Coordinates of N, CA, C and O in Angstrom, one line a residue:
M48 N 21.1 -6.2 -2.4 CA 19.8 -6.1 -1.3 C 20.2 -6.7 0.3 O 20.5 -7.5 0.5
T49 N 18.8 -6.2 0.9 CA 18.9 -6.3 2.0 C 17.9 -7.5 2.9 O 16.7 -7.4 2.0
T50 N 18.2 -7.8 4.0 CA 17.1 -9.2 4.1 C 16.6 -8.1 5.0 O 16.5 -7.3 5.9
A51 N 14.8 -9.1 5.3 CA 14.7 -8.1 6.0 C 13.0 -9.0 7.0 O 13.4 -10.2 6.5
Q52 N 12.8 -9.0 8.4 CA 12.9 -9.5 8.9 C 10.6 -10.0 8.8 O 10.3 -8.9 7.9
P53 N 9.9 -10.7 8.9 CA 8.5 -10.9 8.7 C 7.3 -9.9 9.1 O 8.8 -8.8 10.1
I54 N 6.7 -9.0 8.7 CA 5.9 -7.8 9.0 C 5.1 -8.5 9.6 O 4.2 -9.4 10.3
L55 N 5.4 -7.9 11.5 CA 4.2 -8.3 12.6 C 2.8 -8.0 12.8 O 2.5 -6.3 11.8
D56 N 1.9 -8.6 13.3 CA 0.7 -7.8 13.3 C 0.6 -6.4 13.2 O 0.3 -5.7 12.8
A57 N 1.4 -6.3 14.8 CA 1.7 -5.1 15.4 C 2.0 -3.7 14.3 O 1.8 -2.4 15.0
E58 N 2.7 -4.1 13.4 CA 3.6 -3.8 12.8 C 2.7 -2.3 12.1 O 1.4 -2.2 11.1
S59 N 3.0 -1.5 12.3 CA 2.3 -0.2 12.0 C 2.4 0.1 9.9 O 4.0 0.4 9.4
L60 N 1.9 0.3 9.1 CA 2.0 0.2 8.0 C 1.5 1.8 7.5 O 0.4 2.5 7.4
I61 N 2.3 2.0 6.3 CA 2.5 3.4 5.5 C 2.1 2.8 4.1 O 2.9 2.6 3.1
R62 N 1.3 4.3 3.8 CA 1.7 4.4 2.5 C 0.9 6.2 2.2 O -0.5 6.7 2.2
F63 N 2.5 6.7 1.3 CA 2.7 7.7 1.6 C 1.4 8.7 0.2 O 1.2 7.7 -1.2
V64 N 0.4 9.9 0.6 CA -0.4 10.6 -0.7 C -0.1 11.3 -0.9 O 0.3 12.3 -0.9
P65 N -0.2 10.8 -2.3 CA 0.6 11.9 -3.7 C -0.2 13.0 -4.2 O -1.4 12.2 -3.7
A66 N -0.4 14.6 -4.1 CA -1.0 15.2 -4.4 C -2.5 15.3 -5.4 O -3.3 14.9 -5.1
H67 N -1.6 14.0 -6.1 CA -2.7 14.0 -7.3 C -4.1 12.9 -6.8 O -4.9 12.8 -7.4
S68 N -3.7 12.0 -5.7 CA -4.7 11.2 -5.0 C -5.3 12.0 -4.2 O -6.4 11.4 -3.9
M69 N -5.5 12.9 -4.2 CA -6.7 14.3 -2.8 C -7.6 15.0 -3.1 O -7.1 14.9 -4.5
S70 N -8.6 14.8 -2.9 CA -9.8 14.7 -4.2 C -10.1 17.0 -4.1 O -9.7 17.4 -3.0
R71 N -10.5 17.4 -4.7 CA -10.8 18.3 -4.5 C -11.9 19.2 -3.0 O -11.0 20.6 -2.8
N72 N -12.0 18.6 -2.3 CA -12.5 18.1 -1.5 C -12.5 17.6 -0.2 O -12.6 17.7 1.1
G73 N -11.2 18.0 -0.5 CA -10.1 17.4 0.7 C -9.5 15.9 1.1 O -9.2 15.3 2.5
T74 N -10.5 14.6 0.7 CA -10.3 13.8 1.5 C -9.9 12.7 -0.3 O -10.0 13.8 -0.9
I75 N -9.4 11.4 0.6 CA -8.6 10.9 0.0 C -9.4 9.3 0.0 O -10.3 8.9 1.1
G76 N -10.0 8.7 -1.8 CA -10.3 7.5 -1.8 C -9.3 6.2 -2.0 O -8.0 6.6 -2.0
S77 N -9.9 5.8 -2.2 CA -9.5 4.3 -2.1 C -8.6 4.1 -3.3 O -7.5 3.3 -3.2
G78 N -8.6 5.5 -4.6 CA -7.9 4.6 -5.4 C -5.7 5.4 -5.0 O -5.1 4.7 -5.7
V79 N -6.2 5.7 -3.4 CA -4.3 5.5 -3.7 C -3.6 4.3 -3.1 O -2.5 3.9 -3.9
F80 N -4.7 3.3 -2.6 CA -4.4 1.6 -3.0 C -4.0 1.4 -4.5 O -3.7 -0.1 -4.3
T81 N -4.7 1.5 -6.1 CA -4.5 0.8 -6.7 C -3.2 0.8 -7.6 O -2.6 1.1 -7.8
L82 N -3.3 -0.6 -8.0 CA -2.0 -0.6 -8.6 C -2.4 0.2 -10.4 O -3.2 -0.1 -11.0
R83 N -1.2 0.4 -10.7 CA -1.0 1.2 -12.0 C -0.7 0.5 -13.0 O 0.9 -0.5 -12.4
R84 N -0.2 0.9 -14.2 CA 0.7 0.4 -15.1 C 2.2 1.5 -15.0 O 1.5 2.8 -15.1
L85 N 3.1 1.4 -14.9 CA 3.6 1.8 -14.9 C 5.1 2.9 -16.3 O 4.6 2.7 -17.1
P86 N 5.2 3.9 -16.3 CA 5.5 4.8 -17.3 C 6.3 3.8 -18.0 O 6.5 4.0 -19.5
S87 N 7.7 2.5 -18.0 CA 8.3 1.3 -18.3 C 7.0 0.6 -19.2 O 7.4 -0.6 -20.1
G88 N 5.6 0.3 -19.0 CA 4.8 -0.7 -19.7 C 4.6 -1.6 -18.8 O 3.8 -2.7 -19.1
E89 N 5.7 -1.8 -18.2 CA 5.4 -2.7 -17.0 C 4.3 -2.6 -16.3 O 4.1 -1.3 -15.4
D90 N 3.4 -3.3 -15.1 CA 1.9 -3.6 -14.3 C 2.6 -3.7 -12.8 O 3.5 -4.6 -13.0
E91 N 2.2 -3.1 -12.5 CA 2.4 -3.0 -10.5 C 1.7 -4.2 -10.0 O 0.8 -4.4 -10.5
D92 N 2.3 -5.1 -8.8 CA 1.5 -6.4 -8.4 C 1.9 -5.7 -7.5 O 1.0 -7.7 -6.8
Y93 N 2.1 -4.7 -6.5 CA 1.6 -5.2 -5.5 C 1.9 -3.2 -5.1 O 2.2 -3.0 -5.7
V94 N 1.5 -3.2 -4.1 CA 0.7 -1.4 -3.2 C 2.5 -1.6 -2.3 O 2.2 -2.2 -1.5
S95 N 2.4 0.0 -3.0 CA 4.3 0.1 -2.3 C 3.5 0.7 -0.8 O 3.2 1.5 -0.4
L96 N 4.8 0.1 0.3 CA 4.2 0.4 1.8 C 5.7 0.5 2.4 O 6.3 -0.1 1.6
M97 N 5.5 1.3 3.4 CA 6.7 1.3 4.0 C 6.7 0.6 5.8 O 5.1 1.1 5.9
R98 N 6.7 0.3 6.6 CA 7.2 -0.6 7.8 C 7.3 1.0 8.4 O 9.3 1.1 9.3
S99 N 5.9 1.5 9.2 CA 7.0 2.9 10.4 C 7.4 2.0 11.6 O 6.9 1.3 12.2
G100 N 8.4 2.7 11.7 CA 9.5 1.7 13.0 C 10.0 1.4 12.6 O 11.4 0.5 13.7
Y101 N 10.1 0.7 11.2 CA 11.3 -1.0 10.9 C 12.4 0.1 10.7 O 13.0 0.9 10.2
Q102 N 13.6 -0.7 11.8 CA 14.6 0.1 11.5 C 15.3 1.4 11.8 O 16.1 2.2 11.0
G103 N 14.0 1.8 12.4 CA 13.9 3.6 13.0 C 13.8 4.3 11.4 O 13.5 5.5 12.1
Y104 N 12.5 3.8 11.2 CA 11.6 4.5 9.7 C 10.8 5.1 10.6 O 10.1 4.6 11.0
Q105 N 10.7 6.4 10.2 CA 9.3 7.4 10.4 C 8.6 8.5 9.1 O 9.8 8.2 8.5
P106 N 7.9 7.9 9.1 CA 7.3 8.7 7.8 C 7.4 10.6 8.3 O 6.7 10.8 9.6
S107 N 8.1 11.2 6.4 CA 8.2 12.2 7.3 C 8.6 12.7 5.9 O 8.3 12.3 4.3
P108 N 7.9 14.2 5.4 CA 8.3 14.9 3.5 C 9.5 14.1 3.3 O 9.8 13.4 2.1
D109 N 10.3 14.4 4.3 CA 12.0 14.1 3.7 C 11.8 12.5 3.5 O 13.2 12.1 2.7
S110 N 11.2 11.6 4.1 CA 11.6 10.1 4.3 C 10.6 9.2 3.3 O 11.0 8.0 2.6
A111 N 9.8 9.9 2.3 CA 8.7 9.8 2.1 C 9.0 9.2 0.1 O 10.8 10.5 -0.3
P112 N 9.4 8.4 -0.4 CA 9.9 7.9 -1.4 C 9.0 9.5 -2.9 O 10.0 9.0 -3.8
L113 N 7.7 9.3 -2.5 CA 6.8 10.4 -3.6 C 7.4 11.8 -2.8 O 7.1 12.0 -1.9
K114 N 8.7 12.8 -3.7 CA 8.8 13.8 -3.4 C 7.6 15.5 -3.2 O 7.3 16.3 -2.4
L115 N 6.6 14.6 -3.6 CA 4.9 15.6 -3.8 C 4.2 14.7 -2.9 O 2.2 15.0 -2.7
A116 N 4.3 14.3 -2.0 CA 3.7 13.2 -0.8 C 2.7 15.0 0.1 O 3.2 15.3 0.7
L117 N 1.7 14.2 0.6 CA 1.1 15.3 0.7 C 0.6 15.0 2.6 O 0.3 15.5 3.4
G118 N 1.0 13.6 2.4 CA 0.3 12.9 3.7 C 1.2 11.6 3.8 O 1.3 10.9 2.5
Y119 N 0.2 10.5 4.4 CA 0.8 9.5 4.2 C -1.2 8.8 5.4 O -1.7 9.7 6.2
L120 N -1.1 7.3 4.7 CA -2.4 7.0 5.7 C -1.5 5.3 6.1 O -0.6 5.4 5.9
E121 N -2.7 5.0 7.6 CA -1.3 4.6 8.1 C -3.0 3.1 9.2 O -3.4 3.9 9.0
M122 N -2.2 1.9 8.5 CA -3.3 1.1 9.1 C -1.7 0.1 9.8 O -1.0 -0.1 9.7
K123 N -2.8 -0.9 10.5 CA -1.6 -2.1 11.0 C -1.7 -3.0 10.8 O -2.5 -3.4 9.8
A124 N -1.1 -3.6 10.0 CA -0.4 -5.1 8.9 C -1.5 -5.7 9.5 O -2.5 -6.6 9.4
G125 N -2.1 -6.0 11.0 CA -3.0 -7.2 12.2 C -4.3 -6.6 11.2 O -5.3 -8.4 10.8
E126 N -4.5 -5.6 10.9 CA -6.2 -5.3 10.6 C -5.8 -5.9 9.0 O -7.8 -6.2 9.0
C127 N -5.1 -5.5 8.1 CA -5.1 -4.9 7.6 C -4.8 -7.1 6.8 O -6.3 -7.4 6.0
R128 N -4.3 -7.8 7.3 CA -4.0 -9.1 7.5 C -5.5 -9.6 7.3 O -7.0 -10.5 7.2
G129 N -6.7 -9.1 8.9 CA -8.0 -9.1 9.1 C -8.7 -9.4 8.5 O -10.2 -9.2 8.7
L130 N -9.1 -8.1 7.5 CA -10.2 -7.5 6.4 C -11.7 -8.9 6.0 O -10.3 -10.1 5.9
Q131 N -12.5 -9.0 6.4 CA -13.5 -9.8 5.2 C -13.2 -9.0 3.8 O -13.8 -8.5 3.3
C132 N -11.9 -9.7 3.4 CA -11.7 -10.0 1.6 C -13.4 -10.5 0.8 O -13.8 -11.5 1.3
P133 N -13.5 -9.8 -0.2 CA -14.4 -10.9 -1.1 C -14.1 -11.9 -1.7 O -13.5 -12.3 -1.3
V134 N -15.4 -12.6 -1.4 CA -15.3 -14.5 -2.5 C -14.0 -14.6 -3.1 O -14.1 -13.5 -3.8
D135 N -13.0 -15.1 -3.1 CA -11.9 -15.2 -4.6 C -11.3 -14.4 -4.6 O -10.1 -14.4 -4.8
Y136 N -11.1 -13.0 -2.9 CA -10.4 -12.4 -3.1 C -8.9 -12.9 -1.7 O -9.5 -13.7 -0.6
A137 N -7.7 -12.8 -1.6 CA -6.6 -13.3 -0.9 C -5.8 -11.7 -0.3 O -5.0 -10.9 -1.5
L138 N -4.8 -11.2 0.7 CA -4.6 -10.0 0.8 C -2.8 -11.1 1.5 O -2.9 -12.1 2.1
A139 N -1.7 -10.9 0.4 CA -0.1 -11.2 1.3 C 0.1 -9.6 1.8 O 0.3 -8.7 0.7
L140 N 1.0 -9.7 2.6 CA 2.1 -8.7 2.9 C 3.2 -9.3 3.4 O 3.3 -9.9 3.8
E141 N 4.4 -8.4 2.1 CA 5.8 -8.9 2.6 C 6.9 -8.3 2.6 O 6.6 -7.4 1.5
P142 N 7.9 -8.2 3.6 CA 8.2 -7.2 3.1 C 9.6 -7.1 1.9 O 9.9 -8.0 0.8
K143 N 9.5 -6.0 1.2 CA 10.4 -5.3 0.1 C 11.7 -4.8 0.1 O 11.3 -3.9 -0.3
P144 N 12.4 -4.7 0.8 CA 13.5 -4.0 1.1 C 14.9 -3.4 0.5 O 15.0 -4.7 -0.6
T145 N 14.4 -2.2 -0.1 CA 15.7 -2.3 -0.5 C 17.7 -1.1 -0.1 O 17.2 -1.1 1.4
K146 N 18.2 -1.1 -1.1 CA 19.2 -0.2 -0.3 C 19.4 0.8 0.5 O 19.0 1.4 1.3
K147 N 18.0 1.6 -0.3 CA 17.9 3.2 -0.3 C 16.5 2.7 0.5 O 16.6 3.9 1.6
F148 N 15.7 2.0 0.6 CA 14.1 1.8 1.7 C 14.4 0.2 2.3 O 13.9 -0.3 2.0
P149 N 15.0 0.1 3.5 CA 15.0 -1.4 4.6 C 13.2 -1.2 5.3 O 13.3 -2.5 5.1
A150 N 13.0 -0.6 4.5 CA 11.3 -0.3 5.6 C 10.8 -0.5 4.6 O 9.2 -0.8 4.5
H151 N 10.5 -0.8 3.4 CA 9.8 -1.2 2.2 C 8.9 -2.5 2.4 O 9.6 -3.3 2.8
A152 N 7.8 -2.0 2.3 CA 7.0 -3.5 1.9 C 6.1 -3.6 0.9 O 5.8 -2.4 0.5
G153 N 5.1 -5.0 1.2 CA 4.3 -4.2 -0.9 C 3.2 -5.5 -0.1 O 2.8 -6.0 0.8
L154 N 1.9 -4.8 -0.4 CA 0.9 -5.2 -0.5 C 0.1 -6.2 -1.1 O 0.1 -5.4 -2.5
K155 N -0.3 -7.2 -1.7 CA -0.4 -7.7 -2.7 C -2.1 -8.5 -2.9 O -1.6 -8.8 -1.3
V156 N -2.3 -8.5 -3.8 CA -3.4 -9.0 -4.1 C -3.5 -10.4 -5.3 O -2.9 -9.8 -5.7
F157 N -4.7 -11.2 -4.2 CA -5.1 -12.2 -4.8 C -6.1 -12.4 -5.7 O -7.2 -12.1 -4.6
H158 N -7.0 -12.2 -6.9 CA -8.0 -13.4 -6.7 C -8.1 -14.2 -7.5 O -7.5 -14.8 -8.8
Q159 N -8.2 -15.4 -7.4 CA -8.5 -16.9 -7.9 C -7.4 -17.7 -8.0 O -7.1 -17.6 -9.2
G160 N -6.9 -17.1 -6.8 CA -5.1 -17.8 -6.7 C -4.2 -17.0 -7.4 O -3.3 -17.1 -7.7
E161 N -4.5 -16.1 -8.5 CA -3.6 -15.3 -9.1 C -3.5 -14.2 -8.8 O -4.4 -12.6 -8.0
L162 N -2.0 -13.7 -8.8 CA -1.6 -12.3 -8.5 C -2.4 -11.7 -9.2 O -1.9 -10.8 -10.1
V163 N -3.0 -10.0 -8.7 CA -3.7 -9.1 -9.6 C -2.5 -8.3 -9.4 O -1.5 -7.5 -8.9
R164 N -2.6 -7.6 -11.2 CA -1.5 -6.5 -11.7 C -2.4 -5.5 -12.1 O -3.3 -5.4 -13.1
G165 N -1.9 -4.3 -12.5 CA -1.7 -3.5 -13.0 C -3.4 -2.6 -13.0 O -3.5 -3.1 -11.7
S166 N -3.7 -1.6 -13.8 CA -5.0 -1.7 -13.8 C -6.8 -2.1 -13.8 O -6.8 -2.3 -15.3
Y167 N -6.5 -3.2 -12.7 CA -7.6 -4.3 -12.2 C -9.2 -3.2 -12.3 O -8.8 -2.4 -11.4
T168 N -9.9 -4.0 -13.0 CA -11.3 -3.3 -13.1 C -12.3 -4.2 -12.3 O -14.2 -3.7 -11.7
D169 N -12.6 -5.6 -11.6 CA -13.3 -5.9 -10.9 C -14.0 -5.3 -9.3 O -13.1 -4.6 -9.0
E170 N -15.1 -5.6 -10.1 CA -15.8 -4.9 -8.4 C -15.8 -5.1 -7.6 O -15.0 -4.6 -6.6
G171 N -15.0 -7.0 -6.8 CA -14.5 -7.6 -5.7 C -13.9 -6.3 -5.5 O -13.4 -6.1 -4.1
Y172 N -12.0 -5.9 -6.1 CA -11.0 -5.8 -6.2 C -11.1 -4.5 -5.5 O -10.9 -4.0 -4.9
R173 N -12.7 -3.6 -6.9 CA -12.9 -2.5 -5.6 C -13.0 -2.4 -4.2 O -12.4 -0.6 -3.3
D174 N -14.6 -3.4 -4.1 CA -14.7 -3.0 -2.8 C -13.3 -3.8 -2.1 O -13.4 -2.8 -0.8
L175 N -12.3 -4.0 -1.9 CA -11.3 -4.9 -0.9 C -10.6 -3.3 -1.1 O -10.4 -3.2 0.7
L176 N -10.4 -2.8 -2.3 CA -10.2 -1.8 -1.5 C -10.3 0.0 -0.4 O -9.8 -0.1 0.3
I177 N -11.5 0.3 -1.2 CA -12.2 1.0 -0.5 C -12.6 0.6 1.1 O -12.2 0.7 2.5
S178 N -12.4 -1.3 1.6 CA -11.9 -2.0 3.1 C -10.5 -1.5 3.4 O -10.4 -1.2 5.0
I179 N -9.9 -1.8 3.4 CA -8.5 -1.1 2.7 C -8.4 0.2 3.5 O -7.8 0.3 4.6
R180 N -8.9 1.4 2.8 CA -9.4 2.6 3.0 C -9.4 3.0 4.1 O -9.5 3.9 5.0
K181 N -10.4 2.2 4.6 CA -11.7 2.3 5.8 C -10.7 1.9 6.8 O -10.8 2.8 8.5
I182 N -9.7 1.0 6.9 CA -8.8 0.7 7.9 C -7.2 1.4 8.1 O -7.3 1.7 8.7
S183 N -8.1 2.7 7.7 CA -6.2 3.7 7.4 C -6.9 4.9 8.5 O -8.2 5.6 7.1
S184 N -5.4 5.3 8.4 CA -6.0 7.1 9.0 C -4.6 8.0 8.6 O -3.7 7.5 8.4
Y185 N -5.3 8.9 8.0 CA -4.9 10.1 7.4 C -4.0 10.9 8.3 O -4.4 11.3 9.2
H186 N -2.5 11.1 7.8 CA -2.2 12.7 8.9 C -1.3 13.0 7.7 O -0.2 12.1 6.8
P187 N -1.4 14.5 7.9 CA -1.3 15.3 6.8 C 0.3 15.9 7.4 O 0.3 15.6 7.7
F188 N 0.8 16.5 6.2 CA 2.4 16.6 6.4 C 2.2 17.8 6.9 O 1.1 18.8 6.3

């Protein structure tokens, strides 16, 4: 496992957009940031992101972990950290490098101090995802 520097506020963070996240009218909703239950039965506990520019990483169809990515959403780490979270919610960004993806990062959500996992449906959580989507700009491939 590789080590990584802390995520700086000025860094751009990337969330790849899989084909199934695009609506019929061509919009991307906040669901692209939703945590899911994995095929293994485990619940995701962070939203997978990539650090644009970190160690030379640049978003492209070839560098996307998802082979059916239509494009990506981009946001600044500082804007994400500065979001006004619903009551009892907090966000954390952390490096999650792997050998294959040294620029990998994670966005964790906490509710009442507990890490949110899997298919969480609380209204405050949905509002938070909408806020994250609003600070993200879409870049198609």
